[in-house]
Coordinates of C-alpha atoms in Angstrom, one line a residue:
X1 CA 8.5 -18.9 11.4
X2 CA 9.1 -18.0 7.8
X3 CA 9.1 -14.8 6.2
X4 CA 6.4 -15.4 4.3
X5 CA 4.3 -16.8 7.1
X6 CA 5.1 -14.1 9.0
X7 CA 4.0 -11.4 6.2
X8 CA 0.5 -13.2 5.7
X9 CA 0.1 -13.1 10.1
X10 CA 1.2 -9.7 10.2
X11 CA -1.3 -8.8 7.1
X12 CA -3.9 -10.9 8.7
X13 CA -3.7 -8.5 11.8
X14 CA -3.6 -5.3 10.2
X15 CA -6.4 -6.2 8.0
X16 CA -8.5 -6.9 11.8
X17 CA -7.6 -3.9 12.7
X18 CA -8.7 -1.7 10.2
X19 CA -12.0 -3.5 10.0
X20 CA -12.0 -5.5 7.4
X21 CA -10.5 -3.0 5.1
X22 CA -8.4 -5.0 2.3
X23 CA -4.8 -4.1 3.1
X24 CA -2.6 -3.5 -0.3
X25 CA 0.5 -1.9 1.8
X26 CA 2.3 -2.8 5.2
X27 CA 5.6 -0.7 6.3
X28 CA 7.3 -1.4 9.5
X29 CA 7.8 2.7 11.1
X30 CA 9.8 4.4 14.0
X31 CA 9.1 7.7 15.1
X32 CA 11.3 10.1 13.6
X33 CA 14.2 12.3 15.7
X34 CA 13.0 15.8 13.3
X35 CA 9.3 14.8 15.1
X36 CA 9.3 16.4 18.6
X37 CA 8.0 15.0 21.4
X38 CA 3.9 15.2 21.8
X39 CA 2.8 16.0 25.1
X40 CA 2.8 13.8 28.1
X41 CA -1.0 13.1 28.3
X42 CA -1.1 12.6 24.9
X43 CA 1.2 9.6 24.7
X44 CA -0.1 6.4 23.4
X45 CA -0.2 3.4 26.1
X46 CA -1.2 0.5 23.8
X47 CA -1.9 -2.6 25.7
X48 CA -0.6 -5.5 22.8
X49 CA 3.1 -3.8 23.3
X50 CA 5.7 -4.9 26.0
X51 CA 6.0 -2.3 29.0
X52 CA 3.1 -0.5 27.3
X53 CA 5.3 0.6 23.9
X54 CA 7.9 2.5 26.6
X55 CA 11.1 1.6 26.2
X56 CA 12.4 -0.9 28.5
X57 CA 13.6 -0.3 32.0
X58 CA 17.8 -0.9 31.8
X59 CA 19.5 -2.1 34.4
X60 CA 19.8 -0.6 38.1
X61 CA 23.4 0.6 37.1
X62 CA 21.8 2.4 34.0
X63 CA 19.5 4.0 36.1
X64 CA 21.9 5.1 38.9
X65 CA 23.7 6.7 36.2
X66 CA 21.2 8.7 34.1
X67 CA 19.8 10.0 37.5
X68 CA 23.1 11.5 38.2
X69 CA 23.2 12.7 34.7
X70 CA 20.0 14.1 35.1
X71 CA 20.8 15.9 38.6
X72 CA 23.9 17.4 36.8
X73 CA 21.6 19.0 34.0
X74 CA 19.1 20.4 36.4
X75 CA 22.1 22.0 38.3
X76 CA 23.3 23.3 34.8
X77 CA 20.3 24.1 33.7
X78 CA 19.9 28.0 35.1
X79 CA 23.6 28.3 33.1
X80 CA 22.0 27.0 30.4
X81 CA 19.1 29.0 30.0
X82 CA 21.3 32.0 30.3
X83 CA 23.5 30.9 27.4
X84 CA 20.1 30.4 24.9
X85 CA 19.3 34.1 26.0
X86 CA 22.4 35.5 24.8
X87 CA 21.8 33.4 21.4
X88 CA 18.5 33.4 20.8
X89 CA 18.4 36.6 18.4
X90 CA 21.7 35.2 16.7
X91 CA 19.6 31.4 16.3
X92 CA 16.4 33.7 14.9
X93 CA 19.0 35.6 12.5
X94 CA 20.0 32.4 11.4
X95 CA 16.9 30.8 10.8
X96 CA 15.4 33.7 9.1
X97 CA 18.6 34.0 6.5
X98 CA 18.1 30.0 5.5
X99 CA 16.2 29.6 2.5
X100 CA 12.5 28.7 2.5
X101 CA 13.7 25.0 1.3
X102 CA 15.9 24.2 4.0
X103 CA 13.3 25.4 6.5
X104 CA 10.5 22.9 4.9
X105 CA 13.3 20.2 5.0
X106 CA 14.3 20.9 9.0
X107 CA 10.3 20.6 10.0
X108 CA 9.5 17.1 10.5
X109 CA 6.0 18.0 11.8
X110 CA 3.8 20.6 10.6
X111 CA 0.3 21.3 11.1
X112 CA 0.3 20.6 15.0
X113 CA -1.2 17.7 17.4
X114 CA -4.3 18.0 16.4
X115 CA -3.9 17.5 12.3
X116 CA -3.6 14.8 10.6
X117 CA 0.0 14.7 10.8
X118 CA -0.1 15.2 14.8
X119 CA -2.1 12.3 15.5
X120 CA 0.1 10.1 13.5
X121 CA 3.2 11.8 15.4
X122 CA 1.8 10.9 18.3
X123 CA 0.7 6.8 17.4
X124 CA 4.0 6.8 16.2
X125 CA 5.3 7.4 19.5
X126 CA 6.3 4.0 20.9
X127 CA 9.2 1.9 21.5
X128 CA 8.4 -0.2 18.3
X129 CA 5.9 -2.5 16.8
X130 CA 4.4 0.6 14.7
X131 CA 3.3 -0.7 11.2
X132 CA 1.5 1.6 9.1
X133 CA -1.1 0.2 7.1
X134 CA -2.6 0.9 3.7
X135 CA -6.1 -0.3 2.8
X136 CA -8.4 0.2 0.4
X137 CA -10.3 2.7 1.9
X138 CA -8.5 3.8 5.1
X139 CA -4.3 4.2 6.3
X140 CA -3.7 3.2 9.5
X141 CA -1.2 2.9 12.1
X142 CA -1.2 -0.7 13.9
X143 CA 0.8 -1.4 17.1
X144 CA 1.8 -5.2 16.5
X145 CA 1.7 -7.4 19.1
X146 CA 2.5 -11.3 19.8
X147 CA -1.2 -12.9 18.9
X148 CA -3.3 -9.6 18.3
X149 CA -3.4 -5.5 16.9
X150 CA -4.6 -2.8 18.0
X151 CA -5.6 0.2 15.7
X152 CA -3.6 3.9 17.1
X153 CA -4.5 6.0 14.6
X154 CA -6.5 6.3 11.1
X155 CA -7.6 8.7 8.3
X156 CA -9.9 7.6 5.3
X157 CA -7.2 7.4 2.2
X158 CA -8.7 10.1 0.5
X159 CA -7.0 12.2 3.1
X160 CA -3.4 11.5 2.3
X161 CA -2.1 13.6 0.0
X162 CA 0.7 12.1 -0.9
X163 CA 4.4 10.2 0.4
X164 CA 7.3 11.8 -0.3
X165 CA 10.9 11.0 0.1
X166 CA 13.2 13.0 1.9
X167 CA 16.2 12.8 -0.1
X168 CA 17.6 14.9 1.5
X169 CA 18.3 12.3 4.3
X170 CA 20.6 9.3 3.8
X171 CA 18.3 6.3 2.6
X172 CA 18.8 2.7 1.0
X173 CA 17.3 -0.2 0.2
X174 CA 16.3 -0.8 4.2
X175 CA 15.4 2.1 5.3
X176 CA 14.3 5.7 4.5
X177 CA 12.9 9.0 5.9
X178 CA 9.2 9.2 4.7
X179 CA 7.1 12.5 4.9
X180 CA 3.6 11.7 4.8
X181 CA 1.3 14.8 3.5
X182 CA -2.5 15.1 4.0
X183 CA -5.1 17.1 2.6
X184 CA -5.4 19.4 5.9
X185 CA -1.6 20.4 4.4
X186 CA 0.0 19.1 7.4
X187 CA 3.0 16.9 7.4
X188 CA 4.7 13.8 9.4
X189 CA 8.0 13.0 9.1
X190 CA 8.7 8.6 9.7
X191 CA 11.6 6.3 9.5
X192 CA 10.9 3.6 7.6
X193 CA 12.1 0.6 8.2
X194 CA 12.9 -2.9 6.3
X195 CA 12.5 -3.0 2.2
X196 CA 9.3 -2.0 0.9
X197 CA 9.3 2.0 1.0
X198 CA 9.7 2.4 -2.7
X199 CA 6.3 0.8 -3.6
X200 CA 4.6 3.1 -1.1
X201 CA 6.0 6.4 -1.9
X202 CA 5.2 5.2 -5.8
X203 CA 1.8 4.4 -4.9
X204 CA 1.5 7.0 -3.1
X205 CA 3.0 10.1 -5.1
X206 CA 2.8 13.8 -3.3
X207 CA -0.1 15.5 -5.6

């Protein structure tokens, strides 16, 4: 399949999924490592990925492994917790005497789970297949399967305030960190990934 026949598929399926909505924008997205985790039960399960978006399960050696590095850290882990004790009012020191810049840059989420930016955290949240969308009149995140898409998450377009570049993190023509502002002043921090990202944060400027 070309690449061109493959854009116009993949545009054909993000335009399905956000109902009709004329898409102008497609950009292929990981979650990003500054984003924590969302809780368990909030986890995405999206039925058009392989192994339900999880990564997938490596190979009985693997696993034997990590469960034994996993038993070590539990057995650590009392150890551990001491140690943060001891630091934590050094760590809060530290935080407080960084400047309010570097604090904005370290938060890749603000706003919480149940922003704007927390629901995209969380539809963001899978193994891969994540392409956000931008329509006319809505932004969504897809999850991409073989024949079909299903629509994670969505906000009318009005409610992004913007798409900023974090320069701040090492980018190029393939792939960038993209923090996504809306209206509700909460933030998301993505990777972005493939060419592309520079028409969207120009479309898109932080206002």
């Amino acid at each position: 399949m070309t690449t061109a026949r493959t854009d116009a598929t993949l545009r054909e399926l993000a335009t399905t999924a956000l109902q009709g909505d004329r898409v102008v924008h497609l950009q292929r997205v990981v979650s990003h490592y500054r984003v924590p985790r969302p809780p368990r039960r909030r986890r995405p399960r999206p039925a058009v990925l392989p192994h339900g978006g999880r990564r997938p399960k490596p190979p009985f050696g693997i696993r034997v492994r990590d469960r034994l590095i996993d038993f070590l850290l539990w057995f650590l882990h009392p150890f551990d917790s001491l140690g943060e004790l001891i630091l934590m009012p050094f760590r809060a020191l530290f935080w407080l005497c960084r400047s309010k810049e570097k604090r904005r840059r370290d938060k890749g989420l603000n706003g919480g789970w149940d922003s704007a930016a927390g629901g995209l955290a969380i539809a963001v949240h899978v193994w891969s297949g994540c392409v956000l969308a931008v329509g006319e009149r809505l932004v969504g995140l897809v999850y991409v399967g073989e024949r079909e898409a299903e629509l994670a998450w969505t906000v009318p377009r009005e409610e992004v305030a913007g798409v900023e570049l974090a320069d701040w993190d090492t980018h190029d023509e393939q792939q960038a960190t993209l923090r996504w502002h809306f209206r509700d002043g909460s933030w998301c921090d993505v990777q972005a990934r493939d060419a592309g990202w520079k028409s969207l944060v120009d479309a898109l400027p932080v206002r």
